[in-house]
């Protein structure tokens, strides 16, 4: 926290903003990464969440923390067995087979492979294997509840201190981040909630053979244990293996994006942790979803605004994109629309997989630095998980197909579901109302104009003018004027005191003059901005592949 504050202000608590190089940011980020790993499970989860929040951390931090894996040493089987038997009873009685080595480990729980009796199997099945089924048993890590509770107290205690060092936009995002993290990590430890979400999402995709969502085995589940059908597959980012099996990677990428668009836009409930460890692909190209502990819901207002945003992107209507971002609360209304429009144009080009000319990038970076000194984007808490999903899904899709066109896929989905046609009808309806209101206004203009001209003729017209000073120009001029007056007074006093042989007093006056000169000089210096290295997912990935 002290390092972050030191990088924000020249004298820690006050002074002008510092210009920090990406190398310094990277060094700080690597120290932070080691600290999070040392602090344990809760802070590893926090680091993963921070890695998807560009509204909170600089790009160098995001890049370093994105490598943070939810990978901690597995708990002893004896401790995990105690939790399992406390929930379900003796392992030997409840399970036909149970492998004591976890197949997947995480900070809050770990997964074991087992075999359970299948109540749906025919009673006269000749083979015991036909009367059982493979299962994945997720067991909450022993003692994690108390550890998380204590760590959350530390985070909430430290937050007010950190907020003192950041601007309003980042303070807004940090407060939302803390609330969201506290809610998310508690929900992730509630396995009954996870089972409920899993069943709901499974029912939403019922009959869609492009996706596989494991069944919950109710008889072997509880608050701290969740037993599901075991479904194998190839890890979704194992491109070489998928290629060898003849899987159409472009189709898998398209199906993945369509699945999350349906979950967020149509269903209102979504799987919120789509990193490659939680996604697999079967030999016939179906996508398997694992681990529904991190999941979220989207209300109707947010759904409608996301649709507006996607339609604006599909139409490449930059003004409509900015309006949607402002209405949903992710873009400050005070942001420079011209600069943000240029940024959105580059983002659309990148989403389409187009190459972006470097001179154009540098030109827009310069505009951003000149026009928006403070970061104009912010993230309301109801959108944090949605952004996380969008960020991670984009990375997975680009891994599968470096030329994948997100906008074309989104446009096809909006057309197929009728959202784009509905938007056109709504636009025509609103245009009709606007024309009618314009006609009504025209009938009122003539009498108002006549009254105004009469007042001008009688010298009875007053005009009130308000001057906006968002950059505090008047305050700066007043400060310089005061500094100038103080400097004049101190120099005059120094001369008078020196003439009266008051050497000590003249030295004090001279010191005061030096201080005022420094302050006056600093007021004329240009405000510095932080140079950032432009990052575009598609191009960065191609460059890294070329280097490899």
PDB file of C-alpha atoms in Angstrom, residues 326-512:
ATOM      1  CA  UNK A 326     -22.688   6.380 -19.369  1.00  0.00           C
ATOM      2  CA  UNK A 327     -26.212   5.076 -18.678  1.00  0.00           C
ATOM      3  CA  UNK A 328     -24.922   1.820 -17.244  1.00  0.00           C
ATOM      4  CA  UNK A 329     -22.476   3.721 -15.028  1.00  0.00           C
ATOM      5  CA  UNK A 330     -19.148   2.530 -16.437  1.00  0.00           C
ATOM      6  CA  UNK A 331     -18.126   5.817 -18.085  1.00  0.00           C
ATOM      7  CA  UNK A 332     -18.002   9.158 -16.322  1.00  0.00           C
ATOM      8  CA  UNK A 333     -20.339  11.736 -17.935  1.00  0.00           C
ATOM      9  CA  UNK A 334     -17.452  14.220 -17.637  1.00  0.00           C
ATOM     10  CA  UNK A 335     -15.151  12.160 -19.895  1.00  0.00           C
ATOM     11  CA  UNK A 336     -14.007  13.770 -23.151  1.00  0.00           C
ATOM     12  CA  UNK A 337     -16.328  12.161 -25.710  1.00  0.00           C
ATOM     13  CA  UNK A 338     -14.083  12.930 -28.674  1.00  0.00           C
ATOM     14  CA  UNK A 339     -11.124  11.145 -27.101  1.00  0.00           C
ATOM     15  CA  UNK A 340     -13.217   8.230 -25.868  1.00  0.00           C
ATOM     16  CA  UNK A 341     -14.733   7.901 -29.361  1.00  0.00           C
ATOM     17  CA  UNK A 342     -11.254   7.369 -30.797  1.00  0.00           C
ATOM     18  CA  UNK A 343     -10.504   4.801 -28.100  1.00  0.00           C
ATOM     19  CA  UNK A 344     -13.732   2.923 -28.926  1.00  0.00           C
ATOM     20  CA  UNK A 345     -12.873   2.899 -32.631  1.00  0.00           C
ATOM     21  CA  UNK A 346      -9.585   1.150 -31.845  1.00  0.00           C
ATOM     22  CA  UNK A 347     -11.344  -1.289 -29.501  1.00  0.00           C
ATOM     23  CA  UNK A 348     -13.823  -2.230 -32.251  1.00  0.00           C
ATOM     24  CA  UNK A 349     -11.021  -2.777 -34.742  1.00  0.00           C
ATOM     25  CA  UNK A 350      -9.241  -5.047 -32.275  1.00  0.00           C
ATOM     26  CA  UNK A 351     -12.440  -6.980 -31.490  1.00  0.00           C
ATOM     27  CA  UNK A 352     -12.835  -7.633 -35.210  1.00  0.00           C
ATOM     28  CA  UNK A 353      -9.310  -9.013 -35.357  1.00  0.00           C
ATOM     29  CA  UNK A 354      -8.050  -6.174 -37.546  1.00  0.00           C
ATOM     30  CA  UNK A 355      -4.457  -4.934 -37.401  1.00  0.00           C
ATOM     31  CA  UNK A 356      -4.117  -1.483 -35.857  1.00  0.00           C
ATOM     32  CA  UNK A 357      -1.491   0.879 -37.188  1.00  0.00           C
ATOM     33  CA  UNK A 358       0.971   1.898 -34.487  1.00  0.00           C
ATOM     34  CA  UNK A 359       1.021   5.593 -35.380  1.00  0.00           C
ATOM     35  CA  UNK A 360      -2.742   5.675 -34.820  1.00  0.00           C
ATOM     36  CA  UNK A 361      -2.305   4.108 -31.388  1.00  0.00           C
ATOM     37  CA  UNK A 362       0.323   6.656 -30.346  1.00  0.00           C
ATOM     38  CA  UNK A 363      -1.822   9.519 -31.646  1.00  0.00           C
ATOM     39  CA  UNK A 364      -4.787   8.464 -29.509  1.00  0.00           C
ATOM     40  CA  UNK A 365      -2.613   7.782 -26.455  1.00  0.00           C
ATOM     41  CA  UNK A 366      -1.403  11.371 -26.748  1.00  0.00           C
ATOM     42  CA  UNK A 367      -4.994  12.639 -26.914  1.00  0.00           C
ATOM     43  CA  UNK A 368      -5.906  10.619 -23.837  1.00  0.00           C
ATOM     44  CA  UNK A 369      -2.991  12.033 -21.886  1.00  0.00           C
ATOM     45  CA  UNK A 370      -3.805  15.595 -22.894  1.00  0.00           C
ATOM     46  CA  UNK A 371      -7.554  15.415 -22.314  1.00  0.00           C
ATOM     47  CA  UNK A 372      -8.350  12.986 -19.514  1.00  0.00           C
ATOM     48  CA  UNK A 373      -5.830  13.160 -16.722  1.00  0.00           C
ATOM     49  CA  UNK A 374      -7.966  11.017 -14.444  1.00  0.00           C
ATOM     50  CA  UNK A 375      -9.173   7.597 -15.561  1.00  0.00           C
ATOM     51  CA  UNK A 376     -12.748   8.124 -16.881  1.00  0.00           C
ATOM     52  CA  UNK A 377     -13.938   4.511 -16.570  1.00  0.00           C
ATOM     53  CA  UNK A 378     -15.466   3.101 -13.415  1.00  0.00           C
ATOM     54  CA  UNK A 379     -17.101  -0.188 -12.568  1.00  0.00           C
ATOM     55  CA  UNK A 380     -20.364  -0.510 -10.609  1.00  0.00           C
ATOM     56  CA  UNK A 381     -20.553  -3.608  -8.419  1.00  0.00           C
ATOM     57  CA  UNK A 382     -23.355  -5.197 -10.470  1.00  0.00           C
ATOM     58  CA  UNK A 383     -21.073  -5.228 -13.517  1.00  0.00           C
ATOM     59  CA  UNK A 384     -17.826  -6.434 -11.981  1.00  0.00           C
ATOM     60  CA  UNK A 385     -18.426 -10.144 -12.591  1.00  0.00           C
ATOM     61  CA  UNK A 386     -19.770  -9.411 -16.089  1.00  0.00           C
ATOM     62  CA  UNK A 387     -16.518  -7.619 -16.947  1.00  0.00           C
ATOM     63  CA  UNK A 388     -14.502 -10.499 -15.493  1.00  0.00           C
ATOM     64  CA  UNK A 389     -16.395 -12.965 -17.690  1.00  0.00           C
ATOM     65  CA  UNK A 390     -16.002 -10.797 -20.806  1.00  0.00           C
ATOM     66  CA  UNK A 391     -12.266 -10.405 -20.215  1.00  0.00           C
ATOM     67  CA  UNK A 392     -11.544 -14.081 -19.576  1.00  0.00           C
ATOM     68  CA  UNK A 393     -13.815 -15.379 -22.354  1.00  0.00           C
ATOM     69  CA  UNK A 394     -12.108 -13.033 -24.820  1.00  0.00           C
ATOM     70  CA  UNK A 395      -8.716 -14.483 -23.874  1.00  0.00           C
ATOM     71  CA  UNK A 396      -9.963 -18.072 -24.284  1.00  0.00           C
ATOM     72  CA  UNK A 397     -11.593 -17.349 -27.656  1.00  0.00           C
ATOM     73  CA  UNK A 398      -8.475 -15.641 -29.005  1.00  0.00           C
ATOM     74  CA  UNK A 399      -6.396 -18.618 -27.843  1.00  0.00           C
ATOM     75  CA  UNK A 400      -8.672 -20.926 -29.812  1.00  0.00           C
ATOM     76  CA  UNK A 401      -8.785 -18.686 -32.905  1.00  0.00           C
ATOM     77  CA  UNK A 402      -6.542 -15.641 -33.198  1.00  0.00           C
ATOM     78  CA  UNK A 403      -8.777 -14.228 -35.971  1.00  0.00           C
ATOM     79  CA  UNK A 404     -12.043 -14.716 -34.098  1.00  0.00           C
ATOM     80  CA  UNK A 405     -14.518 -11.872 -34.769  1.00  0.00           C
ATOM     81  CA  UNK A 406     -16.403 -11.072 -31.568  1.00  0.00           C
ATOM     82  CA  UNK A 407     -18.574  -8.402 -33.169  1.00  0.00           C
ATOM     83  CA  UNK A 408     -19.754 -10.614 -36.047  1.00  0.00           C
ATOM     84  CA  UNK A 409     -20.709 -13.372 -33.604  1.00  0.00           C
ATOM     85  CA  UNK A 410     -22.511 -10.914 -31.315  1.00  0.00           C
ATOM     86  CA  UNK A 411     -24.342  -9.374 -34.280  1.00  0.00           C
ATOM     87  CA  UNK A 412     -25.534 -12.774 -35.498  1.00  0.00           C
ATOM     88  CA  UNK A 413     -26.800 -13.573 -32.002  1.00  0.00           C
ATOM     89  CA  UNK A 414     -28.691 -10.276 -31.708  1.00  0.00           C
ATOM     90  CA  UNK A 415     -30.295 -10.821 -35.120  1.00  0.00           C
ATOM     91  CA  UNK A 416     -31.236 -14.445 -34.387  1.00  0.00           C
ATOM     92  CA  UNK A 417     -32.807 -13.506 -31.054  1.00  0.00           C
ATOM     93  CA  UNK A 418     -34.665 -10.509 -32.537  1.00  0.00           C
ATOM     94  CA  UNK A 419     -32.920  -7.865 -30.424  1.00  0.00           C
ATOM     95  CA  UNK A 420     -31.691  -5.837 -33.395  1.00  0.00           C
ATOM     96  CA  UNK A 421     -35.129  -5.675 -35.034  1.00  0.00           C
ATOM     97  CA  UNK A 422     -36.673  -4.677 -31.723  1.00  0.00           C
ATOM     98  CA  UNK A 423     -34.069  -1.925 -31.421  1.00  0.00           C
ATOM     99  CA  UNK A 424     -34.974  -0.620 -34.892  1.00  0.00           C
ATOM    100  CA  UNK A 425     -38.700  -0.605 -34.027  1.00  0.00           C
ATOM    101  CA  UNK A 426     -37.955   1.209 -30.770  1.00  0.00           C
ATOM    102  CA  UNK A 427     -35.808   3.742 -32.638  1.00  0.00           C
ATOM    103  CA  UNK A 428     -38.586   4.412 -35.167  1.00  0.00           C
ATOM    104  CA  UNK A 429     -41.134   4.802 -32.377  1.00  0.00           C
ATOM    105  CA  UNK A 430     -38.889   7.223 -30.473  1.00  0.00           C
ATOM    106  CA  UNK A 431     -38.190   9.139 -33.692  1.00  0.00           C
ATOM    107  CA  UNK A 432     -41.939   9.513 -34.260  1.00  0.00           C
ATOM    108  CA  UNK A 433     -42.434  10.898 -30.760  1.00  0.00           C
ATOM    109  CA  UNK A 434     -39.485  13.241 -31.271  1.00  0.00           C
ATOM    110  CA  UNK A 435     -40.934  14.576 -34.540  1.00  0.00           C
ATOM    111  CA  UNK A 436     -44.270  15.205 -32.823  1.00  0.00           C
ATOM    112  CA  UNK A 437     -42.561  17.018 -29.936  1.00  0.00           C
ATOM    113  CA  UNK A 438     -40.536  19.078 -32.423  1.00  0.00           C
ATOM    114  CA  UNK A 439     -43.719  20.133 -34.224  1.00  0.00           C
ATOM    115  CA  UNK A 440     -45.290  21.179 -30.927  1.00  0.00           C
ATOM    116  CA  UNK A 441     -42.179  23.181 -30.064  1.00  0.00           C
ATOM    117  CA  UNK A 442     -42.294  25.005 -33.409  1.00  0.00           C
ATOM    118  CA  UNK A 443     -45.778  26.312 -32.600  1.00  0.00           C
ATOM    119  CA  UNK A 444     -44.421  27.853 -29.387  1.00  0.00           C
ATOM    120  CA  UNK A 445     -41.319  29.462 -30.885  1.00  0.00           C
ATOM    121  CA  UNK A 446     -43.028  32.408 -32.660  1.00  0.00           C
ATOM    122  CA  UNK A 447     -44.775  33.933 -29.589  1.00  0.00           C
ATOM    123  CA  UNK A 448     -41.670  33.439 -27.432  1.00  0.00           C
ATOM    124  CA  UNK A 449     -39.503  35.104 -30.062  1.00  0.00           C
ATOM    125  CA  UNK A 450     -41.911  38.051 -30.247  1.00  0.00           C
ATOM    126  CA  UNK A 451     -41.848  38.513 -26.453  1.00  0.00           C
ATOM    127  CA  UNK A 452     -38.029  38.416 -26.443  1.00  0.00           C
ATOM    128  CA  UNK A 453     -37.792  41.056 -29.175  1.00  0.00           C
ATOM    129  CA  UNK A 454     -40.230  43.276 -27.254  1.00  0.00           C
ATOM    130  CA  UNK A 455     -38.006  43.079 -24.134  1.00  0.00           C
ATOM    131  CA  UNK A 456     -34.924  43.948 -26.202  1.00  0.00           C
ATOM    132  CA  UNK A 457     -36.772  46.925 -27.646  1.00  0.00           C
ATOM    133  CA  UNK A 458     -37.581  48.129 -24.095  1.00  0.00           C
ATOM    134  CA  UNK A 459     -33.982  47.581 -22.891  1.00  0.00           C
ATOM    135  CA  UNK A 460     -35.431  45.084 -20.417  1.00  0.00           C
ATOM    136  CA  UNK A 461     -33.397  41.999 -21.338  1.00  0.00           C
ATOM    137  CA  UNK A 462     -30.830  40.542 -18.966  1.00  0.00           C
ATOM    138  CA  UNK A 463     -28.423  37.715 -19.783  1.00  0.00           C
ATOM    139  CA  UNK A 464     -26.948  35.539 -17.021  1.00  0.00           C
ATOM    140  CA  UNK A 465     -23.707  33.793 -17.940  1.00  0.00           C
ATOM    141  CA  UNK A 466     -22.168  30.953 -15.954  1.00  0.00           C
ATOM    142  CA  UNK A 467     -18.505  30.163 -16.568  1.00  0.00           C
ATOM    143  CA  UNK A 468     -17.421  26.560 -16.197  1.00  0.00           C
ATOM    144  CA  UNK A 469     -13.942  26.135 -14.795  1.00  0.00           C
ATOM    145  CA  UNK A 470     -13.425  22.376 -14.647  1.00  0.00           C
ATOM    146  CA  UNK A 471      -9.631  22.794 -14.783  1.00  0.00           C
ATOM    147  CA  UNK A 472      -9.570  25.390 -11.959  1.00  0.00           C
ATOM    148  CA  UNK A 473      -8.003  28.082 -14.161  1.00  0.00           C
ATOM    149  CA  UNK A 474      -9.302  30.912 -11.982  1.00  0.00           C
ATOM    150  CA  UNK A 475      -7.983  29.233  -8.811  1.00  0.00           C
ATOM    151  CA  UNK A 476      -4.589  28.812 -10.462  1.00  0.00           C
ATOM    152  CA  UNK A 477      -4.498  32.476 -11.544  1.00  0.00           C
ATOM    153  CA  UNK A 478      -5.489  33.564  -8.029  1.00  0.00           C
ATOM    154  CA  UNK A 479      -2.745  31.382  -6.553  1.00  0.00           C
ATOM    155  CA  UNK A 480      -0.142  32.897  -8.879  1.00  0.00           C
ATOM    156  CA  UNK A 481      -1.338  36.406  -8.034  1.00  0.00           C
ATOM    157  CA  UNK A 482      -0.995  35.735  -4.302  1.00  0.00           C
ATOM    158  CA  UNK A 483       2.447  34.182  -4.767  1.00  0.00           C
ATOM    159  CA  UNK A 484       3.514  37.243  -6.769  1.00  0.00           C
ATOM    160  CA  UNK A 485       2.294  39.617  -4.079  1.00  0.00           C
ATOM    161  CA  UNK A 486       4.027  37.597  -1.352  1.00  0.00           C
ATOM    162  CA  UNK A 487       7.257  37.542  -3.367  1.00  0.00           C
ATOM    163  CA  UNK A 488       7.150  41.307  -3.906  1.00  0.00           C
ATOM    164  CA  UNK A 489       6.501  41.910  -0.210  1.00  0.00           C
ATOM    165  CA  UNK A 490       9.261  39.535   0.948  1.00  0.00           C
ATOM    166  CA  UNK A 491      11.871  40.987  -1.443  1.00  0.00           C
ATOM    167  CA  UNK A 492      10.969  44.538  -0.369  1.00  0.00           C
ATOM    168  CA  UNK A 493      11.115  43.494   3.315  1.00  0.00           C
ATOM    169  CA  UNK A 494      14.486  41.835   2.808  1.00  0.00           C
ATOM    170  CA  UNK A 495      15.905  45.028   1.296  1.00  0.00           C
ATOM    171  CA  UNK A 496      14.540  47.224   4.099  1.00  0.00           C
ATOM    172  CA  UNK A 497      15.788  44.866   6.820  1.00  0.00           C
ATOM    173  CA  UNK A 498      19.225  44.633   5.246  1.00  0.00           C
ATOM    174  CA  UNK A 499      19.412  48.444   5.057  1.00  0.00           C
ATOM    175  CA  UNK A 500      18.559  48.610   8.775  1.00  0.00           C
ATOM    176  CA  UNK A 501      21.399  46.184   9.607  1.00  0.00           C
ATOM    177  CA  UNK A 502      18.908  43.489  10.713  1.00  0.00           C
ATOM    178  CA  UNK A 503      20.948  40.688   9.165  1.00  0.00           C
ATOM    179  CA  UNK A 504      19.151  37.758  10.823  1.00  0.00           C
ATOM    180  CA  UNK A 505      15.718  39.072   9.898  1.00  0.00           C
ATOM    181  CA  UNK A 506      16.828  39.728   6.295  1.00  0.00           C
ATOM    182  CA  UNK A 507      18.083  36.106   6.032  1.00  0.00           C
ATOM    183  CA  UNK A 508      14.663  34.859   7.180  1.00  0.00           C
ATOM    184  CA  UNK A 509      12.995  37.115   4.602  1.00  0.00           C
ATOM    185  CA  UNK A 510      15.373  35.784   1.928  1.00  0.00           C
ATOM    186  CA  UNK A 511      14.476  32.170   2.869  1.00  0.00           C
ATOM    187  CA  UNK A 512      10.808  33.010   2.666  1.00  0.00           C
TER     188      UNK A 512
END
